[in-house]
Short mmCIF file of C-alpha atoms in Angstrom, two decimals:
data_model
loop_
_atom_site.label_atom_id
_atom_site.label_comp_id
_atom_site.label_asym_id
_atom_site.label_seq_id
_atom_site.Cartn_x
_atom_site.Cartn_y
_atom_site.Cartn_z
CA GLU V 164 0.00 0.00 0.00
CA VAL V 165 1.23 3.47 -0.88
CA GLN V 166 1.38 5.55 2.28
CA LEU V 167 3.18 8.07 4.45
CA GLU V 168 3.43 7.80 8.22
CA GLU V 169 4.65 10.58 10.47
CA SER V 170 6.09 10.19 13.97
CA GLY V 171 8.05 12.13 16.54
CA GLY V 172 5.47 14.61 17.75
CA GLY V 173 4.89 15.34 21.41
CA LEU V 174 5.12 17.93 24.14
CA VAL V 175 8.15 20.20 23.98
CA GLN V 176 9.09 23.28 25.97
CA PRO V 177 9.61 26.67 24.33
CA GLY V 178 13.14 27.06 23.02
CA GLU V 179 13.76 23.34 22.82
CA SER V 180 14.09 20.96 19.86
CA LEU V 181 12.21 18.08 18.31
CA ARG V 182 12.72 15.92 15.21
CA LEU V 183 9.79 14.68 13.16
CA SER V 184 10.04 11.71 10.81
CA CYS V 185 7.92 10.58 7.88
CA VAL V 186 8.36 7.12 6.35
CA GLY V 187 7.13 6.46 2.83
CA THR V 188 6.15 2.96 1.77
CA GLY V 189 4.83 1.39 -1.42
CA PHE V 190 6.51 3.80 -3.83
CA SER V 191 9.94 4.93 -4.96
CA PHE V 192 10.58 7.56 -2.30
CA SER V 193 13.65 9.02 -4.01
CA ASP V 194 11.64 9.98 -7.13
CA TYR V 195 9.59 12.69 -5.44
CA TRP V 196 9.80 16.17 -3.99
CA MET V 197 8.57 16.02 -0.41
CA THR V 198 6.75 18.64 1.64
CA TRP V 199 5.85 19.45 5.24
CA VAL V 200 2.56 21.25 5.97
CA ARG V 201 1.16 22.16 9.38
CA GLN V 202 -2.19 23.12 10.88
CA ALA V 203 -2.32 25.07 14.13
CA PRO V 204 -5.40 24.63 16.35
CA GLY V 205 -8.39 26.38 14.80
CA ARG V 206 -6.32 27.55 11.82
CA GLY V 207 -5.87 26.56 8.21
CA LEU V 208 -3.17 24.65 6.39
CA GLU V 209 0.25 26.31 6.26
CA TRP V 210 3.10 25.22 3.99
CA VAL V 211 6.31 24.71 5.98
CA ALA V 212 9.08 23.35 3.73
CA ASN V 213 9.98 21.51 0.52
CA ILE V 214 12.92 19.30 -0.39
CA LYS V 215 14.03 18.07 -3.80
CA GLN V 216 14.44 14.39 -4.64
CA ASP V 217 18.19 14.32 -3.92
CA GLY V 218 18.06 16.86 -1.09
CA SER V 219 20.03 19.43 -3.09
CA GLU V 220 17.31 22.09 -2.89
CA LYS V 221 15.36 23.06 0.21
CA PHE V 222 12.84 25.84 0.69
CA TYR V 223 11.14 27.19 3.80
CA ALA V 224 8.25 29.39 4.83
CA ASP V 225 9.35 32.71 6.32
CA SER V 226 7.78 31.71 9.67
CA VAL V 227 10.21 28.78 10.14
CA ARG V 228 13.32 29.72 8.15
CA GLY V 229 16.39 29.61 10.37
CA ARG V 230 14.64 27.47 13.02
CA PHE V 231 13.45 24.38 11.13
CA THR V 232 15.51 22.10 8.88
CA ILE V 233 14.09 19.70 6.31
CA SER V 234 16.17 16.68 5.26
CA ARG V 235 15.75 13.21 3.84
CA ASP V 236 17.40 9.79 3.82
CA ASN V 237 16.42 8.07 0.61
CA ALA V 238 18.07 4.81 1.68
CA ARG V 239 15.61 4.70 4.61
CA ASN V 240 12.66 6.18 2.64
CA THR V 241 12.41 8.78 5.36
CA LEU V 242 11.77 12.52 5.45
CA TYR V 243 12.72 14.59 8.48
CA LEU V 244 11.87 17.95 9.97
CA GLN V 245 14.17 19.24 12.70
CA LEU V 246 12.39 21.83 14.85
CA ASP V 247 14.75 24.06 16.85
CA TYR V 248 13.97 27.06 19.05
CA VAL V 249 10.29 26.14 19.05
CA ARG V 250 7.68 28.73 20.07
CA GLY V 251 4.10 28.54 21.22
CA ASP V 252 2.82 29.34 17.75
CA ASP V 253 4.57 26.22 16.43
CA THR V 254 1.90 24.11 18.19
CA ALA V 255 0.27 22.26 15.31
CA ILE V 256 -0.41 19.00 13.56
CA PHE V 257 2.45 18.45 11.12
CA PHE V 258 1.72 16.56 7.90
CA CYS V 259 4.19 15.23 5.38
CA ALA V 260 3.12 15.04 1.75
CA ARG V 261 4.45 13.63 -1.49
CA GLY V 262 4.62 16.07 -4.35
CA ARG V 263 3.86 15.67 -8.03
CA LEU V 264 4.33 18.95 -9.93
CA GLY V 265 3.76 20.88 -6.74
CA ASP V 266 0.31 19.55 -6.02
CA LEU V 267 0.20 17.05 -3.16
CA PRO V 268 -1.70 13.85 -3.97
CA LEU V 269 -0.46 11.80 -1.00
CA TRP V 270 -0.49 12.85 2.67
CA GLY V 271 0.21 11.24 6.00
CA GLN V 272 -2.22 11.36 8.92
CA GLY V 273 -0.11 13.91 10.80
CA THR V 274 1.75 14.13 14.09
CA LEU V 275 0.88 16.61 16.84
CA VAL V 276 3.50 18.96 18.26
CA THR V 277 2.56 20.85 21.41
CA VAL V 278 4.84 23.63 22.62
CA SER V 279 4.20 24.46 26.26
CA SER V 280 6.06 24.93 29.53
CA ASP N 258 5.45 36.23 -1.89
CA ILE N 259 2.20 35.06 -3.49
CA GLN N 260 -0.91 35.73 -1.40
CA MET N 261 -4.06 33.66 -1.80
CA THR N 262 -7.44 35.10 -0.82
CA GLN N 263 -10.17 32.49 -0.51
CA SER N 264 -13.87 33.24 -0.06
CA PRO N 265 -16.20 32.76 1.62
CA SER N 266 -14.66 31.60 4.89
CA THR N 267 -17.89 29.80 5.81
CA LEU N 268 -20.67 28.57 3.59
CA SER N 269 -24.00 27.13 4.79
CA ALA N 270 -25.62 24.74 2.33
CA SER N 271 -28.03 21.84 2.05
CA VAL N 272 -27.69 18.45 0.42
CA GLY N 273 -28.35 18.86 -3.30
CA ASP N 274 -27.15 22.48 -3.45
CA ARG N 275 -24.62 23.83 -5.94
CA VAL N 276 -21.66 25.34 -4.08
CA THR N 277 -18.97 27.67 -5.41
CA ILE N 278 -15.73 28.64 -3.66
CA THR N 279 -13.41 31.31 -5.01
CA CYS N 280 -9.66 31.79 -4.73
CA ARG N 281 -7.82 34.89 -5.86
CA ALA N 282 -4.02 35.05 -6.24
CA SER N 283 -1.83 38.14 -5.94
CA GLN N 284 -0.08 37.23 -9.19
CA ASN N 285 -0.46 34.99 -12.24
CA LEU N 286 -0.20 31.32 -11.22
CA ASN N 287 0.30 29.91 -14.73
CA ASN N 288 -2.42 27.37 -13.87
CA TRP N 289 -0.48 25.89 -10.94
CA LEU N 290 -3.51 25.77 -8.64
CA ALA N 291 -4.94 22.85 -6.65
CA TRP N 292 -7.95 22.27 -4.39
CA TYR N 293 -8.11 20.04 -1.30
CA GLN N 294 -10.83 18.74 1.00
CA HIS N 295 -9.97 18.38 4.70
CA LYS N 296 -11.92 16.76 7.51
CA PRO N 297 -10.91 16.83 11.21
CA GLY N 298 -8.53 14.04 12.17
CA LYS N 299 -7.93 13.06 8.57
CA ALA N 300 -5.29 13.71 5.94
CA PRO N 301 -6.15 16.43 3.42
CA LYS N 302 -7.41 15.00 0.12
CA LEU N 303 -6.41 16.37 -3.27
CA LEU N 304 -9.49 17.04 -5.41
CA VAL N 305 -8.30 19.08 -8.39
CA TYR N 306 -4.88 20.03 -9.74
CA LYS N 307 -3.66 22.29 -12.53
CA VAL N 308 -6.85 24.36 -12.10
CA SER N 309 -9.28 21.87 -13.60
CA THR N 310 -7.88 18.32 -13.69
CA LEU N 311 -9.82 16.00 -11.43
CA GLU N 312 -7.66 13.70 -9.29
CA THR N 313 -8.26 9.99 -9.88
CA GLY N 314 -11.22 8.70 -7.89
CA VAL N 315 -12.74 12.12 -7.15
CA PRO N 316 -16.46 12.30 -8.01
CA SER N 317 -17.40 14.28 -11.09
CA ARG N 318 -19.63 16.63 -9.06
CA PHE N 319 -16.37 18.43 -8.18
CA SER N 320 -14.93 20.75 -10.83
CA GLY N 321 -12.35 23.50 -11.01
CA SER N 322 -12.07 26.45 -13.35
CA GLY N 323 -10.33 29.77 -13.81
CA SER N 324 -7.09 31.22 -15.07
CA GLY N 325 -4.47 33.81 -14.27
CA THR N 326 -5.33 34.98 -10.78
CA GLU N 327 -8.98 33.96 -10.29
CA PHE N 328 -10.14 30.39 -9.68
CA THR N 329 -13.24 28.54 -8.53
CA LEU N 330 -14.13 25.15 -7.11
CA THR N 331 -17.70 24.08 -7.79
CA ILE N 332 -19.57 21.21 -6.17
CA THR N 333 -22.79 20.38 -8.00
CA CYS N 334 -25.43 18.49 -6.03
CA LEU N 335 -23.76 18.60 -2.61
CA GLN N 336 -23.64 15.23 -0.85
CA PRO N 337 -23.56 14.49 2.93
CA ASP N 338 -19.90 13.43 2.67
CA ASP N 339 -18.97 16.84 1.19
CA PHE N 340 -19.38 18.82 4.42
CA ALA N 341 -15.76 19.68 5.15
CA THR N 342 -13.20 22.46 4.82
CA TYR N 343 -11.79 23.25 1.38
CA TYR N 344 -8.46 24.88 0.57
CA CYS N 345 -6.87 26.19 -2.57
CA GLN N 346 -3.09 25.93 -2.97
CA GLN N 347 -0.76 27.71 -5.37
CA TYR N 348 2.41 25.90 -6.46
CA ASN N 349 3.82 28.28 -9.03
CA SER N 350 7.32 27.58 -7.74
CA TYR N 351 8.93 24.90 -5.57
CA SER N 352 10.43 27.72 -3.53
CA GLU N 353 7.07 28.77 -2.11
CA TYR N 354 3.64 27.19 -1.77
CA THR N 355 0.64 29.05 -0.35
CA PHE N 356 -2.73 27.78 0.85
CA GLY N 357 -5.88 29.85 0.96
CA GLN N 358 -7.45 30.51 4.35
CA GLY N 359 -10.00 27.74 3.88
CA THR N 360 -13.77 27.54 3.35
CA SER N 361 -15.86 25.57 5.82
CA VAL N 362 -18.92 24.07 4.13
CA GLU N 363 -21.51 23.59 6.87
CA VAL N 364 -25.02 22.18 7.10
CA LYS N 365 -27.66 24.87 6.63
#
């Protein structure tokens, strides 16, 4: 079955770090751009970051640039998002998604990150 | 940065209604525009990409149209399963994606 599964969410204190993972199964992971999207409580979808198939290009939303790092390990079919210096407004469900030409036909179920002291 | 303005934010409708959601971009998207349906606790679902191409398996009551900076998603004959939140997304460049603010389609 073609799917994405996120993990790594949880409760984290402001200023601390967390690493999210997303494992892709049932498809050739290294063939696709990959994307992180988040949804804060009561808010809409917000694009977070993109990474090219070989990891050579990475792009970030202004709200996370300099604090979050997207990466991938194609040998492990895994996408990562390193969250550093987290803030209260980073509390959200984080989704990973597989890209096509920029549209996102495949999504994971999401992992919840809660930033609180 | 490309801004996306989606309207309305909330829409009250009944089963069988025709529903139209609009998305306006701050610059020409060259047809790189998609629509998603999202329900609480679920993964977002791609409905339409490249303005008007229906994703495989999506019912034909969903359709997309538009060009340049103005786009619409239309649902003809609204079904009970269609009550959800809908988002447009621009993907004119890999360096920046933007979602609209969302439209919640609620039971009238």
